[in-house]
């Protein structure tokens, strides 16, 4: 297939890496980069950490210097999202009515923050997905503020850690018994819970939010599912994200928890997907959709190569990390809610490296708490599907 014009929709980590790979691998035709965000590509993990704490200025989030973006020799359409894909006519319609033709298409529109239906978006209520979200939240995180975080996953616990370090009075609410329980099991979840309690955070786990309270047009509290009320000067809803696929409805692409792709990241002839929005067939792990920063970069490269005819199954070792207080949690593989078993150190105190394994003793996931060197060694056991003694 001749690619005279390639369109990349979504130009964060996955889309930008796809564009760079296309140029590096020899695409000399037109390249059009579309994104609803008016800002040049920026990194998202620091939004809940360095930017939220005020350690970084906005310009430090840039994924590439302006000279590197100019070197792509691309046509940039920022600040105008795509709103329809016509596969038959081979064009993408933008929200301003413009139609952009393509021979090859990269879908990298990522995810959007989920919201509680009864939270109106009034002042004081926040989600955290964009630079603007992070800056708006940062302005309200002042010492002494009563901060309520709904959701004890990675984003919620990271933001709670930042707020506690600033001197806010932080309460975290989650329907599960422990933070990160869904991702890392009860033992590590218990360790994370203790870490937050040690820093003064109140954890209301096993509880849900039924409503919010507003006064004079501002969010001032939440109502729990048992009727109890919690004061909130600041409310952060961190209950996960959903793939941005609205603009693809009716296009003919398969949409089910993201854009359905094969093992090469291909969704249709001449159409690939990458990053948080892509649900693809991992050769070893089955169908996956990963909201991980490293996966976005790796999948952007893989999808671009598929578009150019280099058909290699995309089979990464999933990796993600979380920074909370003075702790870095790192995970390789595809963990479940089952408990990990320590290989080095103790899950109860101090640094540790731990594994999950299958019935035959082969490693399926590894996790570390301030043990990066040991974790890299365990990663190899995961790659080689070797048993590890616990």
JSON list of N, CA and C in Angstrom, two decimals, residues 216-270:
[
{"chain": "A", "resi": 216, "resn": "UNK", "atom": "N", "xyz": [-23.41, 27.69, 47.48]},
{"chain": "A", "resi": 216, "resn": "UNK", "atom": "CA", "xyz": [-23.09, 28.87, 46.67]},
{"chain": "A", "resi": 216, "resn": "UNK", "atom": "C", "xyz": [-22.34, 28.47, 45.40]},
{"chain": "A", "resi": 217, "resn": "UNK", "atom": "N", "xyz": [-22.76, 27.35, 44.80]},
{"chain": "A", "resi": 217, "resn": "UNK", "atom": "CA", "xyz": [-22.19, 26.94, 43.53]},
{"chain": "A", "resi": 217, "resn": "UNK", "atom": "C", "xyz": [-20.84, 26.27, 43.62]},
{"chain": "A", "resi": 218, "resn": "UNK", "atom": "N", "xyz": [-20.41, 25.91, 44.84]},
{"chain": "A", "resi": 218, "resn": "UNK", "atom": "CA", "xyz": [-19.10, 25.28, 45.01]},
{"chain": "A", "resi": 218, "resn": "UNK", "atom": "C", "xyz": [-19.25, 23.96, 45.77]},
{"chain": "A", "resi": 219, "resn": "UNK", "atom": "N", "xyz": [-18.46, 22.97, 45.38]},
{"chain": "A", "resi": 219, "resn": "UNK", "atom": "CA", "xyz": [-18.45, 21.69, 46.08]},
{"chain": "A", "resi": 219, "resn": "UNK", "atom": "C", "xyz": [-17.87, 21.89, 47.48]},
{"chain": "A", "resi": 220, "resn": "UNK", "atom": "N", "xyz": [-18.60, 21.39, 48.50]},
{"chain": "A", "resi": 220, "resn": "UNK", "atom": "CA", "xyz": [-18.14, 21.57, 49.88]},
{"chain": "A", "resi": 220, "resn": "UNK", "atom": "C", "xyz": [-18.10, 20.26, 50.66]},
{"chain": "A", "resi": 221, "resn": "UNK", "atom": "N", "xyz": [-18.51, 19.15, 50.05]},
{"chain": "A", "resi": 221, "resn": "UNK", "atom": "CA", "xyz": [-18.47, 17.89, 50.77]},
{"chain": "A", "resi": 221, "resn": "UNK", "atom": "C", "xyz": [-19.03, 16.76, 49.95]},
{"chain": "A", "resi": 222, "resn": "UNK", "atom": "N", "xyz": [-18.90, 15.55, 50.50]},
{"chain": "A", "resi": 222, "resn": "UNK", "atom": "CA", "xyz": [-19.44, 14.36, 49.86]},
{"chain": "A", "resi": 222, "resn": "UNK", "atom": "C", "xyz": [-20.30, 13.61, 50.87]},
{"chain": "A", "resi": 223, "resn": "UNK", "atom": "N", "xyz": [-21.26, 12.87, 50.34]},
{"chain": "A", "resi": 223, "resn": "UNK", "atom": "CA", "xyz": [-22.13, 12.02, 51.15]},
{"chain": "A", "resi": 223, "resn": "UNK", "atom": "C", "xyz": [-21.77, 10.58, 50.85]},
{"chain": "A", "resi": 224, "resn": "UNK", "atom": "N", "xyz": [-21.45, 9.81, 51.89]},
{"chain": "A", "resi": 224, "resn": "UNK", "atom": "CA", "xyz": [-21.10, 8.41, 51.70]},
{"chain": "A", "resi": 224, "resn": "UNK", "atom": "C", "xyz": [-22.34, 7.55, 51.56]},
{"chain": "A", "resi": 225, "resn": "UNK", "atom": "N", "xyz": [-22.14, 6.29, 51.17]},
{"chain": "A", "resi": 225, "resn": "UNK", "atom": "CA", "xyz": [-23.27, 5.41, 50.93]},
{"chain": "A", "resi": 225, "resn": "UNK", "atom": "C", "xyz": [-24.02, 5.03, 52.21]},
{"chain": "A", "resi": 226, "resn": "UNK", "atom": "N", "xyz": [-23.42, 5.33, 53.38]},
{"chain": "A", "resi": 226, "resn": "UNK", "atom": "CA", "xyz": [-24.14, 5.09, 54.63]},
{"chain": "A", "resi": 226, "resn": "UNK", "atom": "C", "xyz": [-24.76, 6.36, 55.21]},
{"chain": "A", "resi": 227, "resn": "UNK", "atom": "N", "xyz": [-24.71, 7.45, 54.42]},
{"chain": "A", "resi": 227, "resn": "UNK", "atom": "CA", "xyz": [-25.31, 8.71, 54.85]},
{"chain": "A", "resi": 227, "resn": "UNK", "atom": "C", "xyz": [-24.36, 9.66, 55.54]},
{"chain": "A", "resi": 228, "resn": "UNK", "atom": "N", "xyz": [-23.17, 9.20, 55.92]},
{"chain": "A", "resi": 228, "resn": "UNK", "atom": "CA", "xyz": [-22.20, 10.08, 56.57]},
{"chain": "A", "resi": 228, "resn": "UNK", "atom": "C", "xyz": [-21.73, 11.15, 55.58]},
{"chain": "A", "resi": 229, "resn": "UNK", "atom": "N", "xyz": [-21.41, 12.33, 56.11]},
{"chain": "A", "resi": 229, "resn": "UNK", "atom": "CA", "xyz": [-20.94, 13.44, 55.27]},
{"chain": "A", "resi": 229, "resn": "UNK", "atom": "C", "xyz": [-19.51, 13.80, 55.63]},
{"chain": "A", "resi": 230, "resn": "UNK", "atom": "N", "xyz": [-18.71, 14.06, 54.59]},
{"chain": "A", "resi": 230, "resn": "UNK", "atom": "CA", "xyz": [-17.30, 14.43, 54.75]},
{"chain": "A", "resi": 230, "resn": "UNK", "atom": "C", "xyz": [-17.10, 15.80, 54.14]},
{"chain": "A", "resi": 231, "resn": "UNK", "atom": "N", "xyz": [-16.54, 16.72, 54.90]},
{"chain": "A", "resi": 231, "resn": "UNK", "atom": "CA", "xyz": [-16.24, 18.06, 54.39]},
{"chain": "A", "resi": 231, "resn": "UNK", "atom": "C", "xyz": [-15.16, 17.97, 53.33]},
{"chain": "A", "resi": 232, "resn": "UNK", "atom": "N", "xyz": [-15.32, 18.72, 52.26]},
{"chain": "A", "resi": 232, "resn": "UNK", "atom": "CA", "xyz": [-14.32, 18.73, 51.18]},
{"chain": "A", "resi": 232, "resn": "UNK", "atom": "C", "xyz": [-14.17, 20.14, 50.63]},
{"chain": "A", "resi": 233, "resn": "UNK", "atom": "N", "xyz": [-13.04, 20.77, 50.94]},
{"chain": "A", "resi": 233, "resn": "UNK", "atom": "CA", "xyz": [-12.71, 22.02, 50.24]},
{"chain": "A", "resi": 233, "resn": "UNK", "atom": "C", "xyz": [-12.32, 21.71, 48.79]},
{"chain": "A", "resi": 234, "resn": "UNK", "atom": "N", "xyz": [-11.73, 20.52, 48.61]},
{"chain": "A", "resi": 234, "resn": "UNK", "atom": "CA", "xyz": [-11.28, 20.08, 47.29]},
{"chain": "A", "resi": 234, "resn": "UNK", "atom": "C", "xyz": [-11.72, 18.62, 47.12]},
{"chain": "A", "resi": 235, "resn": "UNK", "atom": "N", "xyz": [-12.31, 18.32, 45.97]},
{"chain": "A", "resi": 235, "resn": "UNK", "atom": "CA", "xyz": [-12.72, 16.95, 45.65]},
{"chain": "A", "resi": 235, "resn": "UNK", "atom": "C", "xyz": [-12.02, 16.52, 44.36]},
{"chain": "A", "resi": 236, "resn": "UNK", "atom": "N", "xyz": [-11.31, 15.40, 44.43]},
{"chain": "A", "resi": 236, "resn": "UNK", "atom": "CA", "xyz": [-10.70, 14.82, 43.23]},
{"chain": "A", "resi": 236, "resn": "UNK", "atom": "C", "xyz": [-11.36, 13.47, 42.97]},
{"chain": "A", "resi": 237, "resn": "UNK", "atom": "N", "xyz": [-11.94, 13.32, 41.79]},
{"chain": "A", "resi": 237, "resn": "UNK", "atom": "CA", "xyz": [-12.53, 12.05, 41.38]},
{"chain": "A", "resi": 237, "resn": "UNK", "atom": "C", "xyz": [-11.50, 11.32, 40.52]},
{"chain": "A", "resi": 238, "resn": "UNK", "atom": "N", "xyz": [-11.01, 10.19, 41.02]},
{"chain": "A", "resi": 238, "resn": "UNK", "atom": "CA", "xyz": [-9.98, 9.41, 40.33]},
{"chain": "A", "resi": 238, "resn": "UNK", "atom": "C", "xyz": [-10.43, 7.96, 40.26]},
{"chain": "A", "resi": 239, "resn": "UNK", "atom": "N", "xyz": [-11.46, 7.73, 39.46]},
{"chain": "A", "resi": 239, "resn": "UNK", "atom": "CA", "xyz": [-12.10, 6.41, 39.41]},
{"chain": "A", "resi": 239, "resn": "UNK", "atom": "C", "xyz": [-11.83, 5.71, 38.08]},
{"chain": "A", "resi": 240, "resn": "UNK", "atom": "N", "xyz": [-10.71, 6.03, 37.47]},
{"chain": "A", "resi": 240, "resn": "UNK", "atom": "CA", "xyz": [-10.33, 5.36, 36.24]},
{"chain": "A", "resi": 240, "resn": "UNK", "atom": "C", "xyz": [-10.62, 6.19, 35.01]},
{"chain": "A", "resi": 241, "resn": "UNK", "atom": "N", "xyz": [-10.46, 5.56, 33.86]},
{"chain": "A", "resi": 241, "resn": "UNK", "atom": "CA", "xyz": [-10.58, 6.28, 32.58]},
{"chain": "A", "resi": 241, "resn": "UNK", "atom": "C", "xyz": [-11.28, 5.39, 31.57]},
{"chain": "A", "resi": 242, "resn": "UNK", "atom": "N", "xyz": [-11.77, 6.02, 30.50]},
{"chain": "A", "resi": 242, "resn": "UNK", "atom": "CA", "xyz": [-12.44, 5.29, 29.43]},
{"chain": "A", "resi": 242, "resn": "UNK", "atom": "C", "xyz": [-11.84, 5.70, 28.09]},
{"chain": "A", "resi": 243, "resn": "UNK", "atom": "N", "xyz": [-11.71, 4.76, 27.16]},
{"chain": "A", "resi": 243, "resn": "UNK", "atom": "CA", "xyz": [-11.10, 5.08, 25.86]},
{"chain": "A", "resi": 243, "resn": "UNK", "atom": "C", "xyz": [-11.90, 6.13, 25.09]},
{"chain": "A", "resi": 244, "resn": "UNK", "atom": "N", "xyz": [-11.19, 7.01, 24.42]},
{"chain": "A", "resi": 244, "resn": "UNK", "atom": "CA", "xyz": [-11.83, 8.04, 23.61]},
{"chain": "A", "resi": 244, "resn": "UNK", "atom": "C", "xyz": [-12.11, 7.46, 22.23]},
{"chain": "A", "resi": 245, "resn": "UNK", "atom": "N", "xyz": [-13.31, 6.90, 22.07]},
{"chain": "A", "resi": 245, "resn": "UNK", "atom": "CA", "xyz": [-13.68, 6.28, 20.80]},
{"chain": "A", "resi": 245, "resn": "UNK", "atom": "C", "xyz": [-15.00, 6.82, 20.25]},
{"chain": "A", "resi": 246, "resn": "UNK", "atom": "N", "xyz": [-15.55, 7.86, 20.86]},
{"chain": "A", "resi": 246, "resn": "UNK", "atom": "CA", "xyz": [-16.84, 8.40, 20.41]},
{"chain": "A", "resi": 246, "resn": "UNK", "atom": "C", "xyz": [-16.81, 8.74, 18.92]},
{"chain": "A", "resi": 247, "resn": "UNK", "atom": "N", "xyz": [-15.73, 9.32, 18.49]},
{"chain": "A", "resi": 247, "resn": "UNK", "atom": "CA", "xyz": [-15.63, 9.78, 17.10]},
{"chain": "A", "resi": 247, "resn": "UNK", "atom": "C", "xyz": [-15.55, 8.62, 16.11]},
{"chain": "A", "resi": 248, "resn": "UNK", "atom": "N", "xyz": [-15.38, 7.40, 16.61]},
{"chain": "A", "resi": 248, "resn": "UNK", "atom": "CA", "xyz": [-15.25, 6.22, 15.75]},
{"chain": "A", "resi": 248, "resn": "UNK", "atom": "C", "xyz": [-16.56, 5.44, 15.63]},
{"chain": "A", "resi": 249, "resn": "UNK", "atom": "N", "xyz": [-17.59, 5.84, 16.36]},
{"chain": "A", "resi": 249, "resn": "UNK", "atom": "CA", "xyz": [-18.86, 5.13, 16.27]},
{"chain": "A", "resi": 249, "resn": "UNK", "atom": "C", "xyz": [-19.44, 5.23, 14.86]},
{"chain": "A", "resi": 250, "resn": "UNK", "atom": "N", "xyz": [-19.90, 4.10, 14.36]},
{"chain": "A", "resi": 250, "resn": "UNK", "atom": "CA", "xyz": [-20.44, 4.07, 13.01]},
{"chain": "A", "resi": 250, "resn": "UNK", "atom": "C", "xyz": [-19.40, 3.97, 11.93]},
{"chain": "A", "resi": 251, "resn": "UNK", "atom": "N", "xyz": [-18.13, 3.89, 12.31]},
{"chain": "A", "resi": 251, "resn": "UNK", "atom": "CA", "xyz": [-17.06, 3.84, 11.30]},
{"chain": "A", "resi": 251, "resn": "UNK", "atom": "C", "xyz": [-16.87, 2.45, 10.73]},
{"chain": "A", "resi": 252, "resn": "UNK", "atom": "N", "xyz": [-17.35, 1.43, 11.43]},
{"chain": "A", "resi": 252, "resn": "UNK", "atom": "CA", "xyz": [-17.10, 0.06, 10.99]},
{"chain": "A", "resi": 252, "resn": "UNK", "atom": "C", "xyz": [-16.00, -0.61, 11.77]},
{"chain": "A", "resi": 253, "resn": "UNK", "atom": "N", "xyz": [-15.22, 0.15, 12.55]},
{"chain": "A", "resi": 253, "resn": "UNK", "atom": "CA", "xyz": [-14.20, -0.46, 13.40]},
{"chain": "A", "resi": 253, "resn": "UNK", "atom": "C", "xyz": [-14.87, -1.15, 14.58]},
{"chain": "A", "resi": 254, "resn": "UNK", "atom": "N", "xyz": [-14.24, -2.20, 15.07]},
{"chain": "A", "resi": 254, "resn": "UNK", "atom": "CA", "xyz": [-14.75, -2.89, 16.25]},
{"chain": "A", "resi": 254, "resn": "UNK", "atom": "C", "xyz": [-14.33, -2.12, 17.49]},
{"chain": "A", "resi": 255, "resn": "UNK", "atom": "N", "xyz": [-15.32, -1.72, 18.29]},
{"chain": "A", "resi": 255, "resn": "UNK", "atom": "CA", "xyz": [-15.08, -0.93, 19.49]},
{"chain": "A", "resi": 255, "resn": "UNK", "atom": "C", "xyz": [-15.62, -1.69, 20.70]},
{"chain": "A", "resi": 256, "resn": "UNK", "atom": "N", "xyz": [-14.74, -2.13, 21.55]},
{"chain": "A", "resi": 256, "resn": "UNK", "atom": "CA", "xyz": [-15.15, -2.81, 22.77]},
{"chain": "A", "resi": 256, "resn": "UNK", "atom": "C", "xyz": [-14.02, -2.61, 23.78]},
{"chain": "A", "resi": 257, "resn": "UNK", "atom": "N", "xyz": [-14.23, -1.70, 24.72]},
{"chain": "A", "resi": 257, "resn": "UNK", "atom": "CA", "xyz": [-13.16, -1.27, 25.61]},
{"chain": "A", "resi": 257, "resn": "UNK", "atom": "C", "xyz": [-11.93, -0.84, 24.81]},
{"chain": "A", "resi": 258, "resn": "UNK", "atom": "N", "xyz": [-12.16, 0.05, 23.87]},
{"chain": "A", "resi": 258, "resn": "UNK", "atom": "CA", "xyz": [-11.07, 0.54, 23.02]},
{"chain": "A", "resi": 258, "resn": "UNK", "atom": "C", "xyz": [-11.25, 0.12, 21.58]},
{"chain": "A", "resi": 259, "resn": "UNK", "atom": "N", "xyz": [-10.25, 0.39, 20.78]},
{"chain": "A", "resi": 259, "resn": "UNK", "atom": "CA", "xyz": [-10.25, 0.00, 19.37]},
{"chain": "A", "resi": 259, "resn": "UNK", "atom": "C", "xyz": [-9.67, -1.41, 19.27]},
{"chain": "A", "resi": 260, "resn": "UNK", "atom": "N", "xyz": [-10.47, -2.34, 18.77]},
{"chain": "A", "resi": 260, "resn": "UNK", "atom": "CA", "xyz": [-10.04, -3.74, 18.67]},
{"chain": "A", "resi": 260, "resn": "UNK", "atom": "C", "xyz": [-9.05, -3.90, 17.53]},
{"chain": "A", "resi": 261, "resn": "UNK", "atom": "N", "xyz": [-7.88, -4.46, 17.88]},
{"chain": "A", "resi": 261, "resn": "UNK", "atom": "CA", "xyz": [-6.80, -4.66, 16.90]},
{"chain": "A", "resi": 261, "resn": "UNK", "atom": "C", "xyz": [-6.33, -6.10, 16.94]},
{"chain": "A", "resi": 262, "resn": "UNK", "atom": "N", "xyz": [-5.62, -6.51, 15.89]},
{"chain": "A", "resi": 262, "resn": "UNK", "atom": "CA", "xyz": [-4.99, -7.82, 15.89]},
{"chain": "A", "resi": 262, "resn": "UNK", "atom": "C", "xyz": [-3.63, -7.74, 16.58]},
{"chain": "A", "resi": 263, "resn": "UNK", "atom": "N", "xyz": [-2.84, -8.79, 16.48]},
{"chain": "A", "resi": 263, "resn": "UNK", "atom": "CA", "xyz": [-1.55, -8.80, 17.17]},
{"chain": "A", "resi": 263, "resn": "UNK", "atom": "C", "xyz": [-0.53, -7.84, 16.58]},
{"chain": "A", "resi": 264, "resn": "UNK", "atom": "N", "xyz": [-0.84, -7.27, 15.41]},
{"chain": "A", "resi": 264, "resn": "UNK", "atom": "CA", "xyz": [0.05, -6.29, 14.78]},
{"chain": "A", "resi": 264, "resn": "UNK", "atom": "C", "xyz": [-0.41, -4.86, 15.04]},
{"chain": "A", "resi": 265, "resn": "UNK", "atom": "N", "xyz": [-1.41, -4.68, 15.88]},
{"chain": "A", "resi": 265, "resn": "UNK", "atom": "CA", "xyz": [-2.01, -3.37, 16.19]},
{"chain": "A", "resi": 265, "resn": "UNK", "atom": "C", "xyz": [-2.84, -2.83, 15.04]},
{"chain": "A", "resi": 266, "resn": "UNK", "atom": "N", "xyz": [-3.25, -3.69, 14.13]},
{"chain": "A", "resi": 266, "resn": "UNK", "atom": "CA", "xyz": [-4.05, -3.26, 12.99]},
{"chain": "A", "resi": 266, "resn": "UNK", "atom": "C", "xyz": [-5.53, -3.44, 13.29]},
{"chain": "A", "resi": 267, "resn": "UNK", "atom": "N", "xyz": [-6.29, -2.35, 13.06]},
{"chain": "A", "resi": 267, "resn": "UNK", "atom": "CA", "xyz": [-7.73, -2.38, 13.29]},
{"chain": "A", "resi": 267, "resn": "UNK", "atom": "C", "xyz": [-8.52, -2.58, 12.00]},
{"chain": "A", "resi": 268, "resn": "UNK", "atom": "N", "xyz": [-7.93, -2.22, 10.87]},
{"chain": "A", "resi": 268, "resn": "UNK", "atom": "CA", "xyz": [-8.52, -2.37, 9.55]},
{"chain": "A", "resi": 268, "resn": "UNK", "atom": "C", "xyz": [-7.39, -2.13, 8.55]},
{"chain": "A", "resi": 269, "resn": "UNK", "atom": "N", "xyz": [-7.57, -2.50, 7.29]},
{"chain": "A", "resi": 269, "resn": "UNK", "atom": "CA", "xyz": [-6.50, -2.23, 6.32]},
{"chain": "A", "resi": 269, "resn": "UNK", "atom": "C", "xyz": [-6.11, -0.75, 6.33]},
{"chain": "A", "resi": 270, "resn": "UNK", "atom": "N", "xyz": [-4.83, -0.49, 6.55]},
{"chain": "A", "resi": 270, "resn": "UNK", "atom": "CA", "xyz": [-4.35, 0.88, 6.57]},
{"chain": "A", "resi": 270, "resn": "UNK", "atom": "C", "xyz": [-4.68, 1.65, 7.81]}
]
